[in-house]
XYZ file of C-alpha atoms in Angstrom:
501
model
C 0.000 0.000 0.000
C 1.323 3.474 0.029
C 3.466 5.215 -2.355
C 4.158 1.512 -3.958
C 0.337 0.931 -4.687
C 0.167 4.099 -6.372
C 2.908 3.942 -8.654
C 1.398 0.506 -9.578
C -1.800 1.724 -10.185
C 0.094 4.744 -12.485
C 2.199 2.160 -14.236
C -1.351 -0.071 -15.231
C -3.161 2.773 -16.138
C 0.030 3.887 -18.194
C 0.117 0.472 -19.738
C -3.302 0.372 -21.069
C -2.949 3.375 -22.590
C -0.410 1.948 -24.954
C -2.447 -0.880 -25.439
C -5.147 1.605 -26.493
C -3.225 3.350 -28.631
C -1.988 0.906 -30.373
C -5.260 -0.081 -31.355
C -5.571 3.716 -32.627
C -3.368 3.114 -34.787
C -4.474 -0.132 -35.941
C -2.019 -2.282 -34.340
C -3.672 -4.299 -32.200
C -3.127 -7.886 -32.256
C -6.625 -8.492 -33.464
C -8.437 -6.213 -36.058
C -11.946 -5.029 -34.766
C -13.394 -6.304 -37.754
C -12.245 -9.170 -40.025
C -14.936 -8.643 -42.653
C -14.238 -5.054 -42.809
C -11.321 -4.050 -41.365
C -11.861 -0.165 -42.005
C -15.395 0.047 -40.723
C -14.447 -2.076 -37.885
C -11.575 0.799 -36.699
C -13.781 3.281 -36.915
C -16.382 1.757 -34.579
C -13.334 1.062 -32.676
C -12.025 4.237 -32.217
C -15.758 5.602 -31.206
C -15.499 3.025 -28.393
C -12.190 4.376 -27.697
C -13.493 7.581 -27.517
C -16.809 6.645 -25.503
C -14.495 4.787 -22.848
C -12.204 7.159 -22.700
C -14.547 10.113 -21.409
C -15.585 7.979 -19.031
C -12.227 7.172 -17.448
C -10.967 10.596 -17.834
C -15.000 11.684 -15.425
C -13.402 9.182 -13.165
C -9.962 10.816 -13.580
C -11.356 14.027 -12.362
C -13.030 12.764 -9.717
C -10.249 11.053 -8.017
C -8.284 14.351 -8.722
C -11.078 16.337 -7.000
C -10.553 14.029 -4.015
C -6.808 14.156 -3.991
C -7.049 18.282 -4.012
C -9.400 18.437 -0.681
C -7.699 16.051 0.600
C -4.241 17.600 0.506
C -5.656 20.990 1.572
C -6.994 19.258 4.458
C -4.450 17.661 5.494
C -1.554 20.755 4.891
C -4.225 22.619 6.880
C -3.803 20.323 10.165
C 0.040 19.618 9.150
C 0.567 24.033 9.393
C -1.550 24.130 12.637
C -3.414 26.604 14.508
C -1.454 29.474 14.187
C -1.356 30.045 9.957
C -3.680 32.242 9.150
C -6.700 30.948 7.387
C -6.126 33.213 4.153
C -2.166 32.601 4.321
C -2.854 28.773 4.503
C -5.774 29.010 1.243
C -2.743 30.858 -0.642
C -0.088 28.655 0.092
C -2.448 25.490 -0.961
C -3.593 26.655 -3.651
C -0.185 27.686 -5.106
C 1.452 23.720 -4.229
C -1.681 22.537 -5.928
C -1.384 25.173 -9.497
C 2.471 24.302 -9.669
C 1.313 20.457 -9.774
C -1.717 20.616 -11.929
C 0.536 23.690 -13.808
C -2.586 25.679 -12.963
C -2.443 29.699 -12.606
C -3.143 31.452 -9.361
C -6.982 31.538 -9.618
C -7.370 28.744 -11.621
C -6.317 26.522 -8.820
C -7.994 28.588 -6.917
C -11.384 27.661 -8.215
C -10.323 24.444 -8.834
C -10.237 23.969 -5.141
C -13.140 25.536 -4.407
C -15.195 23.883 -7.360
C -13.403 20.266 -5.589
C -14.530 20.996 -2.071
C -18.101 21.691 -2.866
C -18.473 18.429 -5.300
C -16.440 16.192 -2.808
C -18.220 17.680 0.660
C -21.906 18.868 -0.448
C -22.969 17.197 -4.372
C -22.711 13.459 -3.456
C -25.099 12.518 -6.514
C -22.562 14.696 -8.786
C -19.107 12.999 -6.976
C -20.971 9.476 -6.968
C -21.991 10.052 -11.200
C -18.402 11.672 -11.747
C -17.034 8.800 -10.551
C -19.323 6.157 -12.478
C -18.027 8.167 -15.639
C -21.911 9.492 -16.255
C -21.031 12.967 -16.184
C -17.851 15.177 -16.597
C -15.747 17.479 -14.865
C -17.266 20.087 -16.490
C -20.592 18.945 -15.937
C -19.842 18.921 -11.924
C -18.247 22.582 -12.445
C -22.234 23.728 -13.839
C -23.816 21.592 -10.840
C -21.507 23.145 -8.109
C -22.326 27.360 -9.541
C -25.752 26.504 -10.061
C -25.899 24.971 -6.273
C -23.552 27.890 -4.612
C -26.493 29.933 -3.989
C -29.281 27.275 -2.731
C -29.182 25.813 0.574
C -28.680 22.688 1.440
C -32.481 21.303 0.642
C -32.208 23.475 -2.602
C -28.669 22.316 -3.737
C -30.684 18.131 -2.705
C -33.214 19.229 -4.892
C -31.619 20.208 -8.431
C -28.976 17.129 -7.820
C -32.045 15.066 -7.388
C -33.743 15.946 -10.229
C -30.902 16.202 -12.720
C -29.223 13.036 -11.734
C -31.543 10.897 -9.343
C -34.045 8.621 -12.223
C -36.145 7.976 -9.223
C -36.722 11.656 -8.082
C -40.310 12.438 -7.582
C -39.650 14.966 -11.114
C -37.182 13.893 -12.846
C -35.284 15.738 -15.607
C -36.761 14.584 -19.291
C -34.948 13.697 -22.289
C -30.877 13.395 -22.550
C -29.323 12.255 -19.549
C -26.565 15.344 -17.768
C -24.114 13.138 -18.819
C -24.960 13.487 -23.010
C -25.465 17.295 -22.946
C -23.023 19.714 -23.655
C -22.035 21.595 -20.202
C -23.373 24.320 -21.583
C -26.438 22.985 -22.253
C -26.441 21.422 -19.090
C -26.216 24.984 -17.412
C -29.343 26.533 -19.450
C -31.164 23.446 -18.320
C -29.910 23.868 -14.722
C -29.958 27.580 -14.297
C -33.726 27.514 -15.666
C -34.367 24.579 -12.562
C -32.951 27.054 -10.494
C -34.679 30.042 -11.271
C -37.957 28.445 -11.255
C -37.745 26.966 -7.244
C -34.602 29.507 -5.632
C -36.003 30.956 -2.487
C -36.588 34.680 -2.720
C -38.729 36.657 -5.722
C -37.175 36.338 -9.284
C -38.472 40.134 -9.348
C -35.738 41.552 -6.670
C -33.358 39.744 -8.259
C -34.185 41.216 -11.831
C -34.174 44.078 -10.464
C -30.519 44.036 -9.039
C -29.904 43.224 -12.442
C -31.469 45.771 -14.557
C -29.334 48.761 -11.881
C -26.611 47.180 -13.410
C -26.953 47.016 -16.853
C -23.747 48.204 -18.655
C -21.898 48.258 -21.509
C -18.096 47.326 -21.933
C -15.364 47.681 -24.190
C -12.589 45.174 -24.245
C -9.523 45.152 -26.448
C -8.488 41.641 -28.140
C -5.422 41.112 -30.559
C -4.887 41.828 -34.396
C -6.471 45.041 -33.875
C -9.654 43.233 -32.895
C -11.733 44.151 -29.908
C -14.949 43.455 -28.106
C -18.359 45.534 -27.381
C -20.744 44.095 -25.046
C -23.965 45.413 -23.377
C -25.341 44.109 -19.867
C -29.261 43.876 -21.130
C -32.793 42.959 -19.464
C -33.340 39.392 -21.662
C -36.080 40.283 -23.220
C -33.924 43.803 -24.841
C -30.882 41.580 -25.771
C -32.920 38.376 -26.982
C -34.966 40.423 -29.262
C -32.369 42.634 -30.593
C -30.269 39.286 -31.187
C -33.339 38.019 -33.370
C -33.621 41.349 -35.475
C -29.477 40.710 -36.366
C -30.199 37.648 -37.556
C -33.405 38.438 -39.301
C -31.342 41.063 -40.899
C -28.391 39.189 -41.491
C -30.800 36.617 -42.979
C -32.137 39.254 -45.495
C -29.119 40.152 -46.692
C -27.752 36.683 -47.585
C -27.669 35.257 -51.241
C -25.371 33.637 -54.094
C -23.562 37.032 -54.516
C -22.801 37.978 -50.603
C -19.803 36.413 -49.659
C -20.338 37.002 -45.690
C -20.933 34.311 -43.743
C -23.736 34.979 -40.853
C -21.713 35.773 -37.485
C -20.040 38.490 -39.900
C -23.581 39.885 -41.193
C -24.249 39.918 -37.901
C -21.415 41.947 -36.712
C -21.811 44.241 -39.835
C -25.472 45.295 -39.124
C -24.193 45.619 -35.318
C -21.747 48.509 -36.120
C -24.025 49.583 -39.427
C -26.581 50.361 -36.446
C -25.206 51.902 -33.525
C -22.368 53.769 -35.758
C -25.802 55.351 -37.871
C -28.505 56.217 -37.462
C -29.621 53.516 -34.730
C -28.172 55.689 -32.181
C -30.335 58.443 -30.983
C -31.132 60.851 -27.839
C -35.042 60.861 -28.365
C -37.000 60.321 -25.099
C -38.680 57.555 -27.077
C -36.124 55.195 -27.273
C -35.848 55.188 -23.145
C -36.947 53.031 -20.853
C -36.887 48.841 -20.442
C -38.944 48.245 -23.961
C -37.020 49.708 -27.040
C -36.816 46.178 -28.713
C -40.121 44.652 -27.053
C -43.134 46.012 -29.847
C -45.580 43.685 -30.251
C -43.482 39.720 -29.617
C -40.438 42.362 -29.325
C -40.511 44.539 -32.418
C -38.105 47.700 -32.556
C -40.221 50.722 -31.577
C -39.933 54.182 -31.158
C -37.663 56.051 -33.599
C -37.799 54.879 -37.196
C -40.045 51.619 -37.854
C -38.018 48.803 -39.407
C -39.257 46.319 -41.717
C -36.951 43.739 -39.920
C -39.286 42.569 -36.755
C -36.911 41.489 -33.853
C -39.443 38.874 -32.853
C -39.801 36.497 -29.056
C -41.232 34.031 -27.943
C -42.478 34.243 -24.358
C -44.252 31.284 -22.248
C -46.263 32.738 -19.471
C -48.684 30.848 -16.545
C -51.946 32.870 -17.231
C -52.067 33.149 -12.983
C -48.619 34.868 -13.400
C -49.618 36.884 -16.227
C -52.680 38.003 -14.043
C -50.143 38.934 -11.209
C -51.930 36.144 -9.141
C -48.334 34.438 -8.614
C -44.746 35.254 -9.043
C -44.099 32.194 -10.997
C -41.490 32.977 -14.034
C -42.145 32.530 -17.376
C -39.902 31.317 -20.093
C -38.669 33.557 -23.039
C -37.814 31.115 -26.200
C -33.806 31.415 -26.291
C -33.273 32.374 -23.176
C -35.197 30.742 -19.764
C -37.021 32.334 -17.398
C -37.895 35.649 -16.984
C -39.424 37.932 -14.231
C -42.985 37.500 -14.429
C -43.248 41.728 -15.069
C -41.759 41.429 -17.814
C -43.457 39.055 -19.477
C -46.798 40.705 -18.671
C -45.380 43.688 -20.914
C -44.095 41.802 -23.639
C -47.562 39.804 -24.076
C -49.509 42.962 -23.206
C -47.489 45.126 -25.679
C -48.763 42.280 -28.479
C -51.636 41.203 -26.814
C -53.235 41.034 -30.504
C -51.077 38.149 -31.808
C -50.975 35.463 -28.903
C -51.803 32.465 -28.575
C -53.430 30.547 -26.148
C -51.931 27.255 -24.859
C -53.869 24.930 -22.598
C -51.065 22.788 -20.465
C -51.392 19.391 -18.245
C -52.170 20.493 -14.951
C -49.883 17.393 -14.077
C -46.769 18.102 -15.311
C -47.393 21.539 -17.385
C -46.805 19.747 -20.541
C -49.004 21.711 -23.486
C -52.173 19.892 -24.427
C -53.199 22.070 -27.566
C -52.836 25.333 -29.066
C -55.121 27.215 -30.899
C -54.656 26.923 -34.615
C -57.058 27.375 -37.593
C -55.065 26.078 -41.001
C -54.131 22.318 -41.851
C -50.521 23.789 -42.867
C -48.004 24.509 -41.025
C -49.338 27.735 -39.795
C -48.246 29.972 -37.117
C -49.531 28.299 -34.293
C -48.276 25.086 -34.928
C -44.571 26.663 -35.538
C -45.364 28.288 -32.045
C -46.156 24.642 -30.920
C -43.045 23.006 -32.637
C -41.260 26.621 -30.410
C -43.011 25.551 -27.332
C -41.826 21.797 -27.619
C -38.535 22.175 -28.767
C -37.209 24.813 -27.308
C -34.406 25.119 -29.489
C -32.540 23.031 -32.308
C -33.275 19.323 -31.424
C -29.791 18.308 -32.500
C -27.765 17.268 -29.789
C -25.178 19.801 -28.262
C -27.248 22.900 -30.939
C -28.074 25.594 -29.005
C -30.082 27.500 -31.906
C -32.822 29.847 -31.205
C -36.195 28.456 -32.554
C -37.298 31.225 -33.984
C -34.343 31.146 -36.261
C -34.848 27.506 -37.266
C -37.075 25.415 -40.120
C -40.336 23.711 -39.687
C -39.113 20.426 -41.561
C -41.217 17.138 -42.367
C -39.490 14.148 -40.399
C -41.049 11.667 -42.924
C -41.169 13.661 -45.939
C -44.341 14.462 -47.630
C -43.498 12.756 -50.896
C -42.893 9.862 -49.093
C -46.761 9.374 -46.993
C -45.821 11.690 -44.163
C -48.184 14.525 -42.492
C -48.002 17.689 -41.636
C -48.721 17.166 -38.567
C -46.773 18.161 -35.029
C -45.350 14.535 -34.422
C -44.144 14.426 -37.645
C -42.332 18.005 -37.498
C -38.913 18.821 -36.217
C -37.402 22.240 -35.980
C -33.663 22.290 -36.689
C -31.798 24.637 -37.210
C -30.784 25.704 -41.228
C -26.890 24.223 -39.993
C -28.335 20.536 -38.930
C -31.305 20.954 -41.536
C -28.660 20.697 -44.320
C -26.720 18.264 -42.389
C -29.864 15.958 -42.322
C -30.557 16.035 -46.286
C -26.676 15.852 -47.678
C -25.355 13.179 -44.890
C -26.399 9.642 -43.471
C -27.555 11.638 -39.665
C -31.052 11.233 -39.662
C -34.329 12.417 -37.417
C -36.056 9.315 -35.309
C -39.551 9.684 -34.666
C -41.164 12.887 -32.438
C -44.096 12.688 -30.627
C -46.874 15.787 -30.332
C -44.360 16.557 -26.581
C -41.271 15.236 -27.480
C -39.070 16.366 -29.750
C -37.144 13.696 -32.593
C -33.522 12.119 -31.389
C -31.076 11.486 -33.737
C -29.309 8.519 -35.389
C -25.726 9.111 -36.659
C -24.480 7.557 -39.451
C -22.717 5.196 -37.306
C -26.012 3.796 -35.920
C -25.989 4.923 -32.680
C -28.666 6.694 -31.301
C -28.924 10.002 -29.309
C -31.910 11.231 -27.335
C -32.884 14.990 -27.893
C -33.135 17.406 -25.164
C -36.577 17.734 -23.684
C -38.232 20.660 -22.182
C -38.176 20.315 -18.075
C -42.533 21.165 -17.947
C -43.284 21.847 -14.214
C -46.835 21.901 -12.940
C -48.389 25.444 -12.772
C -48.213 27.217 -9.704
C -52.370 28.136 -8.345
C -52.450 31.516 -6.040
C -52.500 31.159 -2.542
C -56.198 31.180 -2.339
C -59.018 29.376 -1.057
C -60.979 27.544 -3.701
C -64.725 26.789 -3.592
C -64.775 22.719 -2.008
C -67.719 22.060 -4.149
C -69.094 22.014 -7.745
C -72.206 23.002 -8.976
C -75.469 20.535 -10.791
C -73.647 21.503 -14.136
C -70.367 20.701 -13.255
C -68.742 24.374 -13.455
C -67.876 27.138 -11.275
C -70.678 29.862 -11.028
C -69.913 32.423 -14.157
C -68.144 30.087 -15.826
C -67.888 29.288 -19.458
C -67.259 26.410 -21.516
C -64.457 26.858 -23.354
C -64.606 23.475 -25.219
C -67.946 24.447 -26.615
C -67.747 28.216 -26.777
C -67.053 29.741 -29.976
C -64.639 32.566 -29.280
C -61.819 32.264 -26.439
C -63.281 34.494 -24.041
C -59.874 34.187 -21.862
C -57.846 35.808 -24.253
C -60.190 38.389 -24.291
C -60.299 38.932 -20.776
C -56.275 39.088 -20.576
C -55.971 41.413 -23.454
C -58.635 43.830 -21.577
C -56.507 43.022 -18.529
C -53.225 43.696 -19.913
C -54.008 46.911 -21.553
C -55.824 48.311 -18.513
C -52.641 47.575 -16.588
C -50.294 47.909 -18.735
């Protein structure tokens, strides 16, 4: 045991890897596949690849351990009389000279290792099993750093417990992108973190900013601190415009359209001093328009998912803005009362707030059912694409020539990137349902579930309901929306949110 036990270990895990490699490079003592040799090391080298990630997760956990467990121990070995800052230093620089870490690298290293290894035991137990990364336990510890204890229980439960009473849908942690494992977990965190979304916002919106930073080869960066709702829509009017301007004679690709109608418009005429333009809605007309000086054909459109309690002020549950997550519910109630004309009205499982139906009056794909496709997707289905919706392509999963429908299960949404990649390459959809969006199959054969939209339950005000129904089986003043012609609730909200808007 001891030193001896680890320098075995080292020297096994060192000889595998030659073993491995050698099969890389097609040197192994048996081929993967005698019939086709080829094919064979490429579904070899996928293995590799597959196995690897989950030895390196494992890597990283030990690692993880190792770190506290050094700082612990150098803590008792310097004693009482270090001080407790001198002590974090001077661990923190023996573990960055090891790792060849800088200063606050290690430092967060540390910090990121103490919280995984002494309050995430579902995130140390699935690092360890190789289910999730290092990077993936990075995301759970920041999301957590603000929750209690229950709270920080709560989102490991649901992320990475199968058996939680709520369980996350869809693509396990472990096959998402970190990044997309953040959205995911930042939007679980925003929905149930103690204390109002509203205060919170409004911390933010005091300070909003904009910053200048200078990059090399003359290069440099402009960024501006923005409600979502301001930055989301003005991100959808560049790309609607950058989308106008493309064709066979423009050679720019779309992140430099982009950037060109970015300078075109605050180095012009998009800049101005009129008291119109002030205020928290310049982008947020109608689903968040442009308004105020000069009307542009471009419409910088969002989406916005709102509980009708919450958009009734009844609760402070969030809603979701397409592209983004949630949202305060304030500012939802101006973007749908600003384009109160053009909503639509979405009746959800009471269950699990999955959507049930949404109004729609054209067999094509119309409006509402692109809304729908919005509401279920969320985004690009492809796995890893973070794509906005509203900048992706209503496309037939069985195509129409071939007997399919245009109908929701048959409709995916990807974005114009993986759309392509779908028609000119062996990747291909696998079959949606009306609340699920389609997986994938890669030309390999192996499959890979899409990420699904974490529906919660709406929340009901804190109100007593009556603990009876009536001969006719409805609530005094009620009417039947199943048999009633028009959709009185919408017209109740829009009289709502103009009168308090």
């Amino acid at each position: 045991m001891g030193k001896a036990a680890v320098v075995r270990a080292f020297g096994e895990i060192r000889a595998a890897l030659a073993v491995l490699n050698a099969e890389v490079d097609g040197a192994g003592s048996v081929p993967f596949s005698v019939a086709d040799p080829l094919a064979g090391l490429a579904d070899g080298c996928l293995e590799i690849l597959a196995g690897a990630r989950e030895v390196e997760a494992g890597i990283a956990g030990l690692k993880a351990k190792a770190a506290v467990g050094y700082m612990e121990s150098a803590a008792a070995v310097a004693g009482p009389d270090v001080p407790v800052r001198a002590q974090e230093i001077a661990v923190a620089a023996e573990i960055g000279c090891v790792l060849a870490l800088g200063p606050r690298a290690a430092s967060s290293f540390l910090v990121t290792s103490h919280a995984v290894t002494a309050t995430l035991p579902r995130t140390l137990e699935a690092l360890q099993a190789g289910a999730i990364s290092w990077s993936h336990a990075v995301v759970m510890a920041d999301e957590t750093a603000c929750l209690d204890p229950d709270g920080a229980a709560a989102l490991e439960a649901h992320f990475l417990d199968p058996d939680a009473p709520d369980p996350a849908r869809g693509c396990p942690v472990g096959g998402l992108p970190a990044h997309r494992f953040k959205a995911k977990a930042r939007t679980w965190r925003e929905r149930h973190q103690a204390g109002s979304i509203e205060k919170r916002h409004a911390k933010g919106v005091a300070e909003r900013r904009v910053e200048f930073r200078p990059d090399q080869d003359g290069m440099a960066w402009l960024s501006a601190y923005l409600p979502a709702d301001q930055a989301l829509a003005g991100w959808n009017r560049l790309t609607a415009a950058a989308r106008g301007m493309q064709g066979p004679d423009e050679p720019r690709s779309m992140p430099q359209l982009r950037a060109d109608t970015f300078a075109d418009a605050i180095l012009t005429n998009g800049t101005t001093n009129d008291a119109e333009t002030r205020g928290s809605s310049i982008f947020t007309e109608g689903a968040g328009a442009a308004r105020g000086r000069g009307q542009s054909p471009i419409r910088a459109q969002v989406l916005v998912t709102v509980p009708v309690f919450s958009l009734m002020g009844q609760t402070d549950e969030p809603a979701m803005l397409d592209g983004y997550g949630p949202i305060p519910p304030s500012m939802a109630r101006a973007l749908v009362a600003s384009g109160a004309g053009s909503f639509y009205r979405v009746l959800v499982d009471p269950r699990d707030g999955a959507p049930l139906e949404i109004a729609r009056t054209s067999y094509r794909v119309t409006k509402a059912m692109r809304a729908w496709l919005r509401l279920r997707d969320g985004k690009c289905p492809f796995p890893g694409c973070s794509n906005n919706s509203l900048d992706n392509d209503a496309d037939h999963i069985l195509a129409w020539a071939n007997g399919g429908t245009t109908g929701i299960s048959n409709l995916g949404q990807p974005c114009p990137k993986h759309h392509k990649l779908r028609h000119t390459t062996a990747w291909k959809p696998t079959p949606a349902t009306k609340n699920e969006p389609p997986g994938w199959t890669s030309p390999t054969g192996r499959h890979y579930t899409s990420e699904h939209q974490d529906w919660e339950p709406p929340r009901w005000p804190d109100r007593k309901w009556p603990d009876r129904t009536w001969p006719d089986g409805k609530w005094p003043g009620s009417i039947d929306l199943v048999r009633h012609g028009a959709s009185p609730w919408e017209d109740a909200l829009e009289r709502f949110l103009r009168a308090h808007a």
